[in-house]
Short mmCIF file of C-alpha atoms in Angstrom, two decimals:
data_model
loop_
_atom_site.label_atom_id
_atom_site.label_comp_id
_atom_site.label_asym_id
_atom_site.label_seq_id
_atom_site.Cartn_x
_atom_site.Cartn_y
_atom_site.Cartn_z
CA MET A 57 265.66 8.27 100.48
CA SER A 58 263.09 6.42 99.03
CA GLY A 59 261.79 6.05 95.96
CA ASP A 60 258.18 6.76 97.00
CA VAL A 61 256.38 9.48 96.69
CA VAL A 62 253.47 8.49 99.40
CA THR A 63 254.77 5.57 101.62
CA ALA A 64 252.02 3.91 103.99
CA GLU A 65 253.56 1.04 107.33
CA GLY A 66 250.80 -0.23 109.98
CA LEU A 67 248.24 3.32 109.44
CA THR A 68 245.95 3.88 111.64
CA LYS A 69 243.71 6.65 112.22
CA ARG A 70 241.02 6.46 115.01
CA TYR A 71 238.69 9.24 115.95
CA ARG A 72 237.06 9.37 119.85
CA ARG A 73 233.39 7.74 120.10
CA SER A 74 233.83 5.83 117.07
CA ASP A 75 232.98 2.23 117.34
CA ARG A 76 236.08 1.28 114.92
CA PRO A 77 239.46 2.51 113.63
CA ALA A 78 238.21 4.77 110.64
CA VAL A 79 241.68 3.45 108.96
CA ASP A 80 242.80 0.63 110.83
CA ASP A 81 246.15 -1.12 109.19
CA VAL A 82 247.02 -0.04 105.77
CA SER A 83 250.38 -0.50 104.61
CA PHE A 84 250.82 0.64 100.76
CA GLU A 85 253.32 2.37 99.09
CA ILE A 86 253.15 4.83 95.67
CA ALA A 87 255.40 4.94 93.67
CA ARG A 88 256.99 8.25 91.54
CA GLY A 89 254.46 8.52 88.53
CA GLU A 90 251.86 6.21 88.69
CA THR A 91 248.26 7.26 88.52
CA ILE A 92 246.34 5.01 91.93
CA GLY A 93 242.85 4.99 91.92
CA LEU A 94 240.75 4.63 95.43
CA LEU A 95 238.63 3.09 95.38
CA GLY A 96 235.92 1.97 98.18
CA PRO A 97 231.84 2.37 99.60
CA ASN A 98 231.32 5.55 101.25
CA GLY A 99 233.20 5.82 105.14
CA ALA A 100 235.42 2.67 104.05
CA GLY A 101 238.17 6.03 105.14
CA LYS A 102 239.28 6.44 102.41
CA THR A 103 239.01 11.14 102.68
CA THR A 104 240.95 10.45 105.94
CA LEU A 105 243.02 8.87 104.29
CA ILE A 106 243.60 12.16 102.20
CA LYS A 107 243.43 13.99 105.18
CA MET A 108 246.55 12.19 106.36
CA ILE A 109 248.31 12.39 103.36
CA CYS A 110 247.87 16.05 103.27
CA GLY A 111 248.68 15.72 106.88
CA VAL A 112 245.17 18.10 108.14
CA THR A 113 244.80 14.51 110.14
CA THR A 114 247.49 13.28 112.65
CA PRO A 115 247.63 9.09 112.65
CA THR A 116 246.98 7.71 115.51
CA SER A 117 248.95 5.14 115.01
CA GLY A 118 251.98 3.97 111.29
CA ARG A 119 253.90 5.89 109.52
CA ILE A 120 253.37 8.11 107.02
CA ARG A 121 255.72 9.60 104.11
CA VAL A 122 254.88 11.82 101.54
CA PHE A 123 258.07 12.58 99.28
CA ASP A 124 259.75 10.77 101.85
CA ALA A 125 258.12 13.41 104.74
CA ASP A 126 256.03 13.66 107.81
CA PRO A 127 253.75 15.48 106.99
CA VAL A 128 252.54 16.72 110.41
CA ARG A 129 256.29 16.91 111.72
CA GLN A 130 258.08 18.40 107.74
CA PRO A 131 254.75 20.04 106.40
CA VAL A 132 257.00 22.08 103.88
CA GLU A 133 258.43 18.92 102.92
CA ALA A 134 256.04 16.77 102.38
CA LYS A 135 253.20 19.06 101.56
CA SER A 136 254.82 22.03 99.23
CA GLY A 137 254.88 18.71 96.40
CA ILE A 138 251.33 18.18 96.80
CA GLY A 139 248.00 19.33 94.30
CA ALA A 140 244.67 18.74 95.50
CA MET A 141 241.34 18.43 94.08
CA HIS A 142 239.14 18.36 97.49
CA GLN A 143 235.17 17.92 96.92
CA SER A 144 233.60 20.64 98.18
CA GLY A 145 236.38 23.31 97.80
CA PRO A 146 234.11 26.82 98.21
CA PHE A 147 234.55 30.08 94.85
CA ASP A 148 233.97 33.55 96.47
CA MET A 149 230.54 34.06 94.42
CA MET A 150 230.40 37.38 93.40
CA LEU A 151 234.01 36.86 92.58
CA PRO A 152 234.83 36.03 88.85
CA ALA A 153 236.98 33.03 88.05
CA LEU A 154 239.98 35.12 87.68
CA ASP A 155 240.24 36.46 90.89
CA ASN A 156 239.58 32.88 92.71
CA LEU A 157 243.13 31.68 91.36
CA ARG A 158 244.40 35.48 92.19
CA ILE A 159 243.11 34.82 96.02
CA ALA A 160 244.87 30.69 95.96
CA ALA A 161 247.78 31.57 94.20
CA ARG A 162 248.16 34.10 97.99
CA PHE A 163 246.49 32.18 99.69
CA ARG A 164 250.10 29.29 99.11
CA GLY A 165 252.56 32.56 98.82
CA LEU A 166 252.85 32.19 94.67
CA ARG A 167 253.98 35.66 92.53
CA TRP A 168 250.68 35.70 90.69
CA ARG A 169 252.48 37.05 88.11
CA ASP A 170 255.06 33.51 87.56
CA VAL A 171 251.68 30.90 87.99
CA GLN A 172 249.87 33.20 85.78
CA PRO A 173 250.69 32.15 81.66
CA TRP A 174 249.93 28.14 83.39
CA ALA A 175 246.83 28.95 84.59
CA PHE A 176 246.12 30.46 82.14
CA GLU A 177 247.30 27.39 80.34
CA VAL A 178 245.49 25.28 81.92
CA ALA A 179 242.21 27.45 81.92
CA GLU A 180 242.78 27.20 78.47
CA ILE A 181 243.11 22.43 77.48
CA LEU A 182 239.76 22.16 80.07
CA GLY A 183 237.79 25.02 78.39
CA LEU A 184 237.66 27.93 80.55
CA ALA A 185 239.27 30.35 79.16
CA ASP A 186 236.37 32.83 77.87
CA ALA A 187 235.22 32.17 81.36
CA MET A 188 237.86 33.93 83.49
CA GLN A 189 235.92 37.21 84.01
CA ARG A 190 233.11 35.71 84.87
CA LEU A 191 231.60 35.48 88.14
CA CYS A 192 231.93 32.15 89.89
CA PHE A 193 227.97 32.13 90.21
CA GLN A 194 227.32 32.54 86.74
CA MET A 195 229.04 29.76 85.93
CA SER A 196 227.71 26.37 85.20
CA GLY A 197 229.21 23.76 88.04
CA GLY A 198 230.61 21.29 85.24
CA GLN A 199 232.80 24.92 84.50
CA ARG A 200 233.08 25.35 88.77
CA GLN A 201 234.64 22.10 89.15
CA ARG A 202 237.42 22.47 86.55
CA LEU A 203 238.03 25.59 87.69
CA GLN A 204 238.56 23.21 90.34
CA LEU A 205 241.21 21.56 88.84
CA VAL A 206 242.79 24.83 87.52
CA ARG A 207 242.72 26.26 90.84
CA ALA A 208 244.55 22.77 91.90
CA LEU A 209 247.70 23.83 89.27
CA LEU A 210 248.51 26.96 89.62
CA THR A 211 251.82 25.03 89.36
CA ILE A 212 252.68 21.82 88.23
CA PRO A 213 253.33 19.08 90.71
CA ARG A 214 255.11 16.49 92.51
CA LEU A 215 251.98 14.66 94.13
CA LEU A 216 247.94 15.56 92.64
CA ILE A 217 244.97 14.57 94.71
CA LEU A 218 242.25 14.30 92.59
CA ASP A 219 238.60 13.89 94.51
CA GLU A 220 235.39 12.99 92.57
CA PRO A 221 237.06 15.47 89.43
CA SER A 222 234.34 14.86 87.50
CA ALA A 223 231.25 15.64 88.92
CA GLY A 224 229.05 16.96 87.51
CA LEU A 225 231.12 16.86 84.74
CA ASP A 226 229.09 15.29 81.05
CA VAL A 227 230.97 13.04 79.68
CA ALA A 228 232.37 15.11 77.67
CA GLY A 229 233.75 17.22 80.80
CA ARG A 230 234.46 13.56 82.05
CA ARG A 231 236.80 12.86 78.55
CA GLN A 232 238.48 16.15 78.38
CA VAL A 233 239.79 15.52 82.75
CA GLU A 234 241.16 12.17 81.80
CA ARG A 235 243.38 13.79 78.63
CA PHE A 236 244.38 15.94 80.89
CA VAL A 237 245.99 13.81 83.77
CA THR A 238 247.17 11.93 81.45
CA TRP A 239 248.88 14.16 80.27
CA LEU A 240 250.35 15.37 83.26
CA ARG A 241 251.65 11.99 83.80
CA GLU A 242 253.07 11.39 80.14
CA GLU A 243 254.55 14.63 80.30
CA HIS A 244 255.56 15.65 83.92
CA ALA A 245 256.18 12.35 85.69
CA VAL A 246 253.35 14.02 87.77
CA THR A 247 251.46 10.74 89.94
CA ILE A 248 247.76 10.99 90.79
CA LEU A 249 245.73 9.87 93.23
CA TRP A 250 242.40 9.27 92.25
CA THR A 251 239.10 8.95 94.39
CA SER A 252 235.67 8.47 91.69
CA HIS A 253 232.33 7.35 92.22
CA HIS A 254 232.42 6.95 88.18
CA ILE A 255 234.53 3.54 88.75
CA ASP A 256 234.92 3.13 84.74
CA GLU A 257 237.94 6.30 84.82
CA LEU A 258 239.86 4.22 87.63
CA GLU A 259 239.88 1.71 85.16
CA ARG A 260 240.61 3.14 82.37
CA ASN A 261 243.20 5.37 83.80
CA SER A 262 244.64 3.07 87.13
CA GLN A 263 247.60 1.61 86.20
CA ARG A 264 247.42 0.17 90.04
CA VAL A 265 243.49 0.37 92.31
CA LEU A 266 243.59 0.93 96.27
CA VAL A 267 240.35 -1.02 97.16
CA ILE A 268 239.50 -0.57 100.52
CA ASP A 269 236.16 -1.10 102.63
CA HIS A 270 235.41 -0.12 107.06
CA GLY A 271 239.54 1.16 106.76
CA ARG A 272 241.39 -1.68 105.90
CA VAL A 273 242.87 -2.55 102.20
CA LEU A 274 240.95 -4.60 100.46
CA ARG A 275 243.53 -5.52 97.17
CA PHE A 276 246.07 -3.63 95.67
CA ALA A 277 246.19 -4.35 92.31
CA LYS A 278 246.01 -4.13 88.68
CA PRO A 279 242.23 -3.63 87.45
CA ARG A 280 242.91 -6.19 85.28
CA GLU A 281 244.70 -8.18 88.23
CA LEU A 282 241.67 -7.94 90.02
CA VAL A 283 238.51 -8.18 87.65
CA GLU A 284 241.02 -11.65 86.41
CA GLU A 285 240.70 -12.20 90.65
CA PHE A 286 237.59 -11.92 91.65
CA GLY A 287 235.18 -10.83 88.12
CA SER A 288 234.13 -13.61 85.65
CA THR A 289 232.90 -14.37 82.01
CA HIS A 290 229.47 -14.35 80.75
CA MET A 291 227.75 -14.68 77.22
CA LEU A 292 226.21 -11.68 76.57
CA VAL A 293 222.41 -13.06 73.74
CA THR A 294 221.06 -9.88 71.82
CA VAL A 295 217.44 -10.61 71.27
CA GLU A 296 214.99 -9.08 68.69
CA ASP A 297 212.28 -8.55 71.33
CA ALA A 298 211.46 -8.68 74.91
CA GLY A 299 209.40 -12.32 73.99
CA ALA A 300 212.88 -13.15 73.31
CA SER A 301 214.63 -12.23 75.90
CA ARG A 302 212.10 -14.46 78.31
CA ALA A 303 212.52 -17.36 76.50
CA VAL A 304 216.36 -17.37 76.61
CA ALA A 305 216.76 -16.09 79.80
CA ALA A 306 214.18 -19.42 81.04
CA TRP A 307 215.96 -21.55 78.71
CA ALA A 308 219.19 -21.06 81.15
CA ASP A 309 217.39 -21.17 84.19
CA ALA A 310 216.20 -24.38 83.34
CA ALA A 311 219.89 -25.31 82.87
CA GLY A 312 220.92 -24.02 85.45
CA LEU A 313 222.30 -21.19 84.84
CA THR A 314 221.80 -17.56 86.43
CA ALA A 315 220.94 -14.89 83.70
CA THR A 316 219.98 -11.16 83.82
CA ALA A 317 217.32 -9.82 81.15
CA THR A 318 216.25 -6.94 79.26
CA ASP A 319 214.73 -6.25 76.20
CA SER A 320 217.56 -6.67 74.08
CA GLU A 321 219.88 -8.78 75.54
CA VAL A 322 220.25 -11.47 78.37
CA ARG A 323 223.47 -12.21 80.20
CA ILE A 324 224.58 -15.93 81.39
CA HIS A 325 226.76 -15.91 84.20
CA GLY A 326 228.64 -18.30 84.98
CA ALA A 327 232.29 -20.87 84.13
CA LYS A 328 230.57 -22.78 80.91
CA ALA A 329 228.38 -20.24 80.38
CA ARG A 330 229.81 -20.13 76.55
CA GLU A 331 229.92 -23.69 76.71
CA VAL A 332 226.13 -24.14 76.53
CA LEU A 333 225.75 -22.40 72.82
CA PRO A 334 225.34 -24.40 70.75
CA GLU A 335 222.17 -26.25 73.12
CA LEU A 336 220.83 -23.13 73.71
CA SER A 337 221.39 -22.33 70.07
CA ARG A 338 219.44 -25.39 68.80
CA HIS A 339 217.17 -24.43 71.12
CA CYS A 340 216.29 -21.10 69.84
CA GLN A 341 216.28 -22.77 66.26
CA ASP A 342 213.41 -25.58 67.49
CA HIS A 343 211.18 -23.00 69.90
CA GLY A 344 211.31 -20.36 66.95
CA VAL A 345 213.44 -17.79 69.07
CA GLU A 346 215.20 -15.16 67.40
CA ILE A 347 218.53 -14.63 68.70
CA THR A 348 220.16 -11.35 67.01
CA GLY A 349 224.28 -12.41 68.51
CA PHE A 350 225.69 -14.08 70.58
CA SER A 351 229.33 -13.20 71.76
CA THR A 352 231.13 -13.31 75.51
CA ALA A 353 232.27 -10.24 78.34
CA ALA A 354 234.39 -10.27 81.15
CA ASP A 355 233.58 -8.60 84.12
CA SER A 356 234.08 -5.12 84.36
CA LEU A 357 236.19 -3.02 87.93
CA GLU A 358 233.21 -2.07 89.14
CA GLN A 359 231.24 -5.70 88.72
CA VAL A 360 234.58 -6.38 90.62
CA PHE A 361 234.35 -4.09 93.89
CA LEU A 362 230.78 -4.96 94.02
CA ARG A 363 231.49 -8.20 95.00
CA MET A 364 234.39 -7.05 96.46
CA THR A 365 232.75 -4.94 99.27
CA GLU A 366 229.70 -7.18 99.30
CA LYS A 367 231.67 -10.13 100.99
CA GLN A 368 233.20 -7.59 103.15
CA GLY A 369 229.77 -6.92 104.73
#
């Protein structure tokens, strides 16, 4: 029996009337206790891949195993350990949040009195304890989004699928969800498959990131490895005003470097950006250009992702 939670080998899904596969010859393994970021542009195949993991969609070819079981042919073995928070999981808006959870428990064949203590604990952790008697339509969008997570976690799953979990949440709400998901992984060895348009979330929380585009895997690696392979280092020059910013950007352009500027800073890109710092400093002193600081920084995962997918396009 495999020790991996999810294993895909040559996984392919073709839809009728489509000129290319939604998922095309994809292979990967997800180990127990990992947090995996699933990253790709719209239409890359992320949703189809999640559907095949959940047994909702049958692969056209290839093989997928979840807990060493086929999600379509062995649904009980494969699905019993999965908790999924989808982008659009509707609630009965005229019922209280608590009744929506009771309905979800019954739908999944769970006894409410057995799962209630844990559900209430999750609701309290996510700041929903005072909202459980509120009608769903009276809840804010952020509260309903967190209620989606409570519903997905009526029991502690072995695999938790998070599909845009922070949609509609403010920064504090996003960090609250992140802390809770980290706690689930560390305390209960829950494996996480997490997709998000907030790429910084995946960079902070993922052990590895599965990057897909046009249905194919581009890379499956640690965020740091992706940044090292596809990213670059740039020099950040902070300036006093917009005039200084324009002057620094013009100097960089004349020196054959690429620069992007705002009124308060200039980013000078390229492998030799740091080497020209002494020359830039002398130029600014000679021409009375006020600079307030220098620093170097590497590209973010978001910048790397855009570079990777632009090459594919």
